[in-house]
PDB file of C-alpha atoms in Angstrom:
ATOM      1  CA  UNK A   1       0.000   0.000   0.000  1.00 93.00           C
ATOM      2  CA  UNK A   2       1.279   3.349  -1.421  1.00 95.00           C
ATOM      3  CA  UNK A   3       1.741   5.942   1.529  1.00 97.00           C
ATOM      4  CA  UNK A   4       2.764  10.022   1.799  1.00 98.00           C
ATOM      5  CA  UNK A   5       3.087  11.141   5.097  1.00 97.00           C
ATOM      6  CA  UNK A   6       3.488  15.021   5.340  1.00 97.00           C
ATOM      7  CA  UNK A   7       5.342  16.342   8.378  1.00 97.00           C
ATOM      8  CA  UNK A   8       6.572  20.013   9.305  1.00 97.00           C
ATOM      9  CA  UNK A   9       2.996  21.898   9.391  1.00 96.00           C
ATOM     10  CA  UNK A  10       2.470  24.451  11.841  1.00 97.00           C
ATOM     11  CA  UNK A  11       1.580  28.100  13.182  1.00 98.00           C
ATOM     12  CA  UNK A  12       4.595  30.553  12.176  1.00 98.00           C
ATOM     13  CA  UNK A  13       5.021  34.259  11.980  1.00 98.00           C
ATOM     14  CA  UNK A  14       5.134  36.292   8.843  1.00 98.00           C
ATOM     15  CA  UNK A  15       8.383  36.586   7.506  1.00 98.00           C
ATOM     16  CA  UNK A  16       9.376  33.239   9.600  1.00 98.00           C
ATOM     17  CA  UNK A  17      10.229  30.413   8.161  1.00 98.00           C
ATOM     18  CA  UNK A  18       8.975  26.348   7.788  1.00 98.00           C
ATOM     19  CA  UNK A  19      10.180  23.169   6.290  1.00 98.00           C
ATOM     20  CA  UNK A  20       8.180  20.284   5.114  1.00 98.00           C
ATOM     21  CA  UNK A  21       8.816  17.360   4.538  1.00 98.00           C
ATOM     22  CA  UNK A  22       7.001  14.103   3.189  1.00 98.00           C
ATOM     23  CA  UNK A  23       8.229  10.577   3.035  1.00 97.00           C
ATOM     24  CA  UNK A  24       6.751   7.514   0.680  1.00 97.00           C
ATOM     25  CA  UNK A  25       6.198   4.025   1.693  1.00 96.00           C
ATOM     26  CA  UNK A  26       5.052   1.073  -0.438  1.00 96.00           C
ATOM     27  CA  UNK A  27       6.746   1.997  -3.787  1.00 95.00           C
ATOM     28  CA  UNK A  28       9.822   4.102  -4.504  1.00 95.00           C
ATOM     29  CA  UNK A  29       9.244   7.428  -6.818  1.00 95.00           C
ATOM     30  CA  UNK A  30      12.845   7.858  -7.865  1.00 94.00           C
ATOM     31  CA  UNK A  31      12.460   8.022 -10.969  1.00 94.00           C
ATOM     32  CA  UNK A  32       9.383   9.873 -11.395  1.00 95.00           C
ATOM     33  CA  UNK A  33       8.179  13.716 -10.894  1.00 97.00           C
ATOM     34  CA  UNK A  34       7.108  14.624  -7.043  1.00 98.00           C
ATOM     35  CA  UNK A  35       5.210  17.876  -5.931  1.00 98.00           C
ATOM     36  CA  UNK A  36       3.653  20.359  -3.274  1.00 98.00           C
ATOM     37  CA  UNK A  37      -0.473  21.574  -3.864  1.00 98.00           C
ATOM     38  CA  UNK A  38      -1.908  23.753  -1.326  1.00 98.00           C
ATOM     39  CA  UNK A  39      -5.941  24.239  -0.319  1.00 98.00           C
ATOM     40  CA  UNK A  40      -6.666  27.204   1.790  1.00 97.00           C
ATOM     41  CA  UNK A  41     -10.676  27.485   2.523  1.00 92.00           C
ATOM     42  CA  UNK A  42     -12.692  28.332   0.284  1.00 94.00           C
ATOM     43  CA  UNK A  43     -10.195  28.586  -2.877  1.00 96.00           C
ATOM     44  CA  UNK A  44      -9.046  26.114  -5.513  1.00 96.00           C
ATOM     45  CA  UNK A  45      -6.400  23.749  -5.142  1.00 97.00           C
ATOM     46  CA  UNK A  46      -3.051  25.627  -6.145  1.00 97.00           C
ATOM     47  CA  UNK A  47      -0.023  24.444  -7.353  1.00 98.00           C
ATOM     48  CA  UNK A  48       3.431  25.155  -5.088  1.00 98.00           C
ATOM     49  CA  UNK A  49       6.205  23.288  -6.769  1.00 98.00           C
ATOM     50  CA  UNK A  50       7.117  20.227  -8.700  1.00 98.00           C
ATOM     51  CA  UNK A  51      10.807  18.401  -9.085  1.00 97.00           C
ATOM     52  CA  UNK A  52      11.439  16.387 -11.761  1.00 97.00           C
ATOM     53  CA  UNK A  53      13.043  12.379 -11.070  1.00 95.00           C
ATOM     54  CA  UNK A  54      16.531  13.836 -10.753  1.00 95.00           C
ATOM     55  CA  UNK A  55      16.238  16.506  -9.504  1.00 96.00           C
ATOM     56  CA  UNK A  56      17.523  19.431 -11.979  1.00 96.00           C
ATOM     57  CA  UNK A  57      14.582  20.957 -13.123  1.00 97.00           C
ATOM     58  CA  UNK A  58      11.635  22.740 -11.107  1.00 98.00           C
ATOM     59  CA  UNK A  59       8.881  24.659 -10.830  1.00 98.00           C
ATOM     60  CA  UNK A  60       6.764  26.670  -8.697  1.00 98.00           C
ATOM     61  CA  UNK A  61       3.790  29.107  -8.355  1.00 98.00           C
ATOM     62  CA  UNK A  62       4.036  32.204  -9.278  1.00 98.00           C
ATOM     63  CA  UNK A  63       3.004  33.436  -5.091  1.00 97.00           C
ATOM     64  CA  UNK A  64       5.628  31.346  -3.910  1.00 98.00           C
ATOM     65  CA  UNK A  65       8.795  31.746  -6.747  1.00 98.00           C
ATOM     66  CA  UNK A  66      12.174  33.427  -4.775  1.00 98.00           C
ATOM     67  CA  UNK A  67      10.079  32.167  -1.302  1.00 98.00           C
ATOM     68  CA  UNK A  68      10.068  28.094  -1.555  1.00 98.00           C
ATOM     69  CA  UNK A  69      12.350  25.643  -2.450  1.00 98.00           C
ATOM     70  CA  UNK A  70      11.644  22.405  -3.556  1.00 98.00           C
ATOM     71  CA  UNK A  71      14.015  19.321  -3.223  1.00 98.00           C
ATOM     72  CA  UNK A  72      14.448  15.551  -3.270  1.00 98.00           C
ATOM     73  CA  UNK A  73      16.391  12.762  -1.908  1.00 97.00           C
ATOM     74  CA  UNK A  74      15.907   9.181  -3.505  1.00 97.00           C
ATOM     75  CA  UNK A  75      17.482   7.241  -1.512  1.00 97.00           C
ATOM     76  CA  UNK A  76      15.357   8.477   1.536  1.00 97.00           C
ATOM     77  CA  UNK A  77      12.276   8.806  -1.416  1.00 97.00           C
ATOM     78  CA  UNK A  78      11.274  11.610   0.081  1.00 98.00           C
ATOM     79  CA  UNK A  79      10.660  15.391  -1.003  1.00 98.00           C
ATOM     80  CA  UNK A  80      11.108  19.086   1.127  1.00 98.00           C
ATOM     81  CA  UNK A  81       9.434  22.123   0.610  1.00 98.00           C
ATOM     82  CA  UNK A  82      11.594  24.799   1.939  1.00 98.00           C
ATOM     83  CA  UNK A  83       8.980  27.743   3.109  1.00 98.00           C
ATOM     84  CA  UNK A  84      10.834  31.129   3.813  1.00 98.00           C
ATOM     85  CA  UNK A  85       9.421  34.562   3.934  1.00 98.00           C
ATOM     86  CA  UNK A  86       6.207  33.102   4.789  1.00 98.00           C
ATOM     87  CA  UNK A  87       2.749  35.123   4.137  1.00 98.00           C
ATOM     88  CA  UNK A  88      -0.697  34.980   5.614  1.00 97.00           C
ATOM     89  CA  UNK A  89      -2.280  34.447   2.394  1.00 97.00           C
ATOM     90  CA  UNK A  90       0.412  31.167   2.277  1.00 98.00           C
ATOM     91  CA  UNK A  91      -2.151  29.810   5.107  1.00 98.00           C
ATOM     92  CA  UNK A  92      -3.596  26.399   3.506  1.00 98.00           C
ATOM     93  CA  UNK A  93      -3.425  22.783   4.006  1.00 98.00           C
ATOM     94  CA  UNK A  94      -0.130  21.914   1.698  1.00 98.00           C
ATOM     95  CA  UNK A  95      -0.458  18.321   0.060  1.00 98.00           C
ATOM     96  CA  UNK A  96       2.305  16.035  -1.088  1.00 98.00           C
ATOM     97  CA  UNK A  97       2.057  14.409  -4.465  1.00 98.00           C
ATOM     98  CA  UNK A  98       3.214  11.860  -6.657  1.00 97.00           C
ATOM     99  CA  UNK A  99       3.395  10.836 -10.414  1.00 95.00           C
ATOM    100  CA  UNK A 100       3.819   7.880 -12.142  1.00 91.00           C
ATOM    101  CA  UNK A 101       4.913   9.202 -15.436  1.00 85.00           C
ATOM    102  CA  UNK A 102       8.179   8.298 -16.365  1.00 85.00           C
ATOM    103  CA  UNK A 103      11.058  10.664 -15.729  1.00 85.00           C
ATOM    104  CA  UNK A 104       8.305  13.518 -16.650  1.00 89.00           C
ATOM    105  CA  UNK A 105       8.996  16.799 -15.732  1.00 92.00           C
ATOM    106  CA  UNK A 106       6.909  18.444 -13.213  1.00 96.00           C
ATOM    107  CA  UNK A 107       3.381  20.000 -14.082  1.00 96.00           C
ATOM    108  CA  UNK A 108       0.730  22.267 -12.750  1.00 97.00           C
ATOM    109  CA  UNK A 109      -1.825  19.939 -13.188  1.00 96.00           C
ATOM    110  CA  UNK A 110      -3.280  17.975 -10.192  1.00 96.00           C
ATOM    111  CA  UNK A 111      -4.684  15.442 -12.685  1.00 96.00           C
ATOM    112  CA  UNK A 112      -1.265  14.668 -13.420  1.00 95.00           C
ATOM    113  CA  UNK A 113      -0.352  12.935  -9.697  1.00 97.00           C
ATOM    114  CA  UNK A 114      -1.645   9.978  -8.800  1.00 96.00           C
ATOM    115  CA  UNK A 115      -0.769   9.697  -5.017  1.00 97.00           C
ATOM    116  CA  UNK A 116      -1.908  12.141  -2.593  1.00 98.00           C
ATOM    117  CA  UNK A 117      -0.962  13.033   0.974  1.00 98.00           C
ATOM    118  CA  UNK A 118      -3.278  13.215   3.591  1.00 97.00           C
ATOM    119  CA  UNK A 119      -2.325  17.278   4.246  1.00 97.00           C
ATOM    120  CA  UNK A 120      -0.249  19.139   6.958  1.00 98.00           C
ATOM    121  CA  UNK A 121      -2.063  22.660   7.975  1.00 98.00           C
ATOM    122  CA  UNK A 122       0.344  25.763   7.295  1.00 98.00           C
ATOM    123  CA  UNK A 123      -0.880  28.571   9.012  1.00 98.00           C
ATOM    124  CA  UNK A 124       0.888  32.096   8.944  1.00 98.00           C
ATOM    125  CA  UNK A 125      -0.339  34.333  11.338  1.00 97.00           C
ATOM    126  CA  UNK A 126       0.479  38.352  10.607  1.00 94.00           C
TER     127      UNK A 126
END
């Protein structure tokens, strides 16, 4: 059974800082794309960032480029989001994702991950 556990959420300060982090049990993903969707009430889910198998190329959301950092390590199969300069409006439940396309690069599109996290709340107070 295919499992991502989220870990890190919290309450923080603006301008503070917070690091996720979500490990995968029951398959490994090294080889294919990882990434970080957040939900706050009320809104759409959004895309955060996405790292392809190797790790080389990424991409983020435009409210979070310069601010988050996305990385990987495959021999742990797990993946970080990095969360500095931290906002209110960054206040959402933050989701880790998986793909099974191989060696894709990452995408904006949640129809393109087919294992979810369960969620860890982020909450940035001001």
């Amino acid at each position: 059974q295919v499992q991502l556990v989220e870990s890190g959420g919290g309450l923080v300060q603006a301008g503070r800082s917070l690091r996720l982090s979500c490990a995968a049990s029951g398959r490994t993903f090294s080889r294919y794309v990882r990434a970080w969707f957040r939900q706050a009430p009320g809104k759409e889910r959004e895309f955060v960032a996405g790292i392809n198998w190797s790790g080389v190329r990424t991409s983020y959301g435009d409210s979070v480029k310069g601010r988050f950092t996305i990385s990987r390590d495959n021999a742990k199969n797990t993946v970080d989001l990095q969360m500095n300069s931290l906002k209110p409006e960054d206040t959402a439940v933050y989701y880790c994702t998986a793909g099974l396309k191989y060696l894709s690069d990452p995408s904006s599109d949640p129809l393109e991950y087919d294992y979810w996290g369960q969620g860890t709340q982020v909450t940035v107070s001001s």
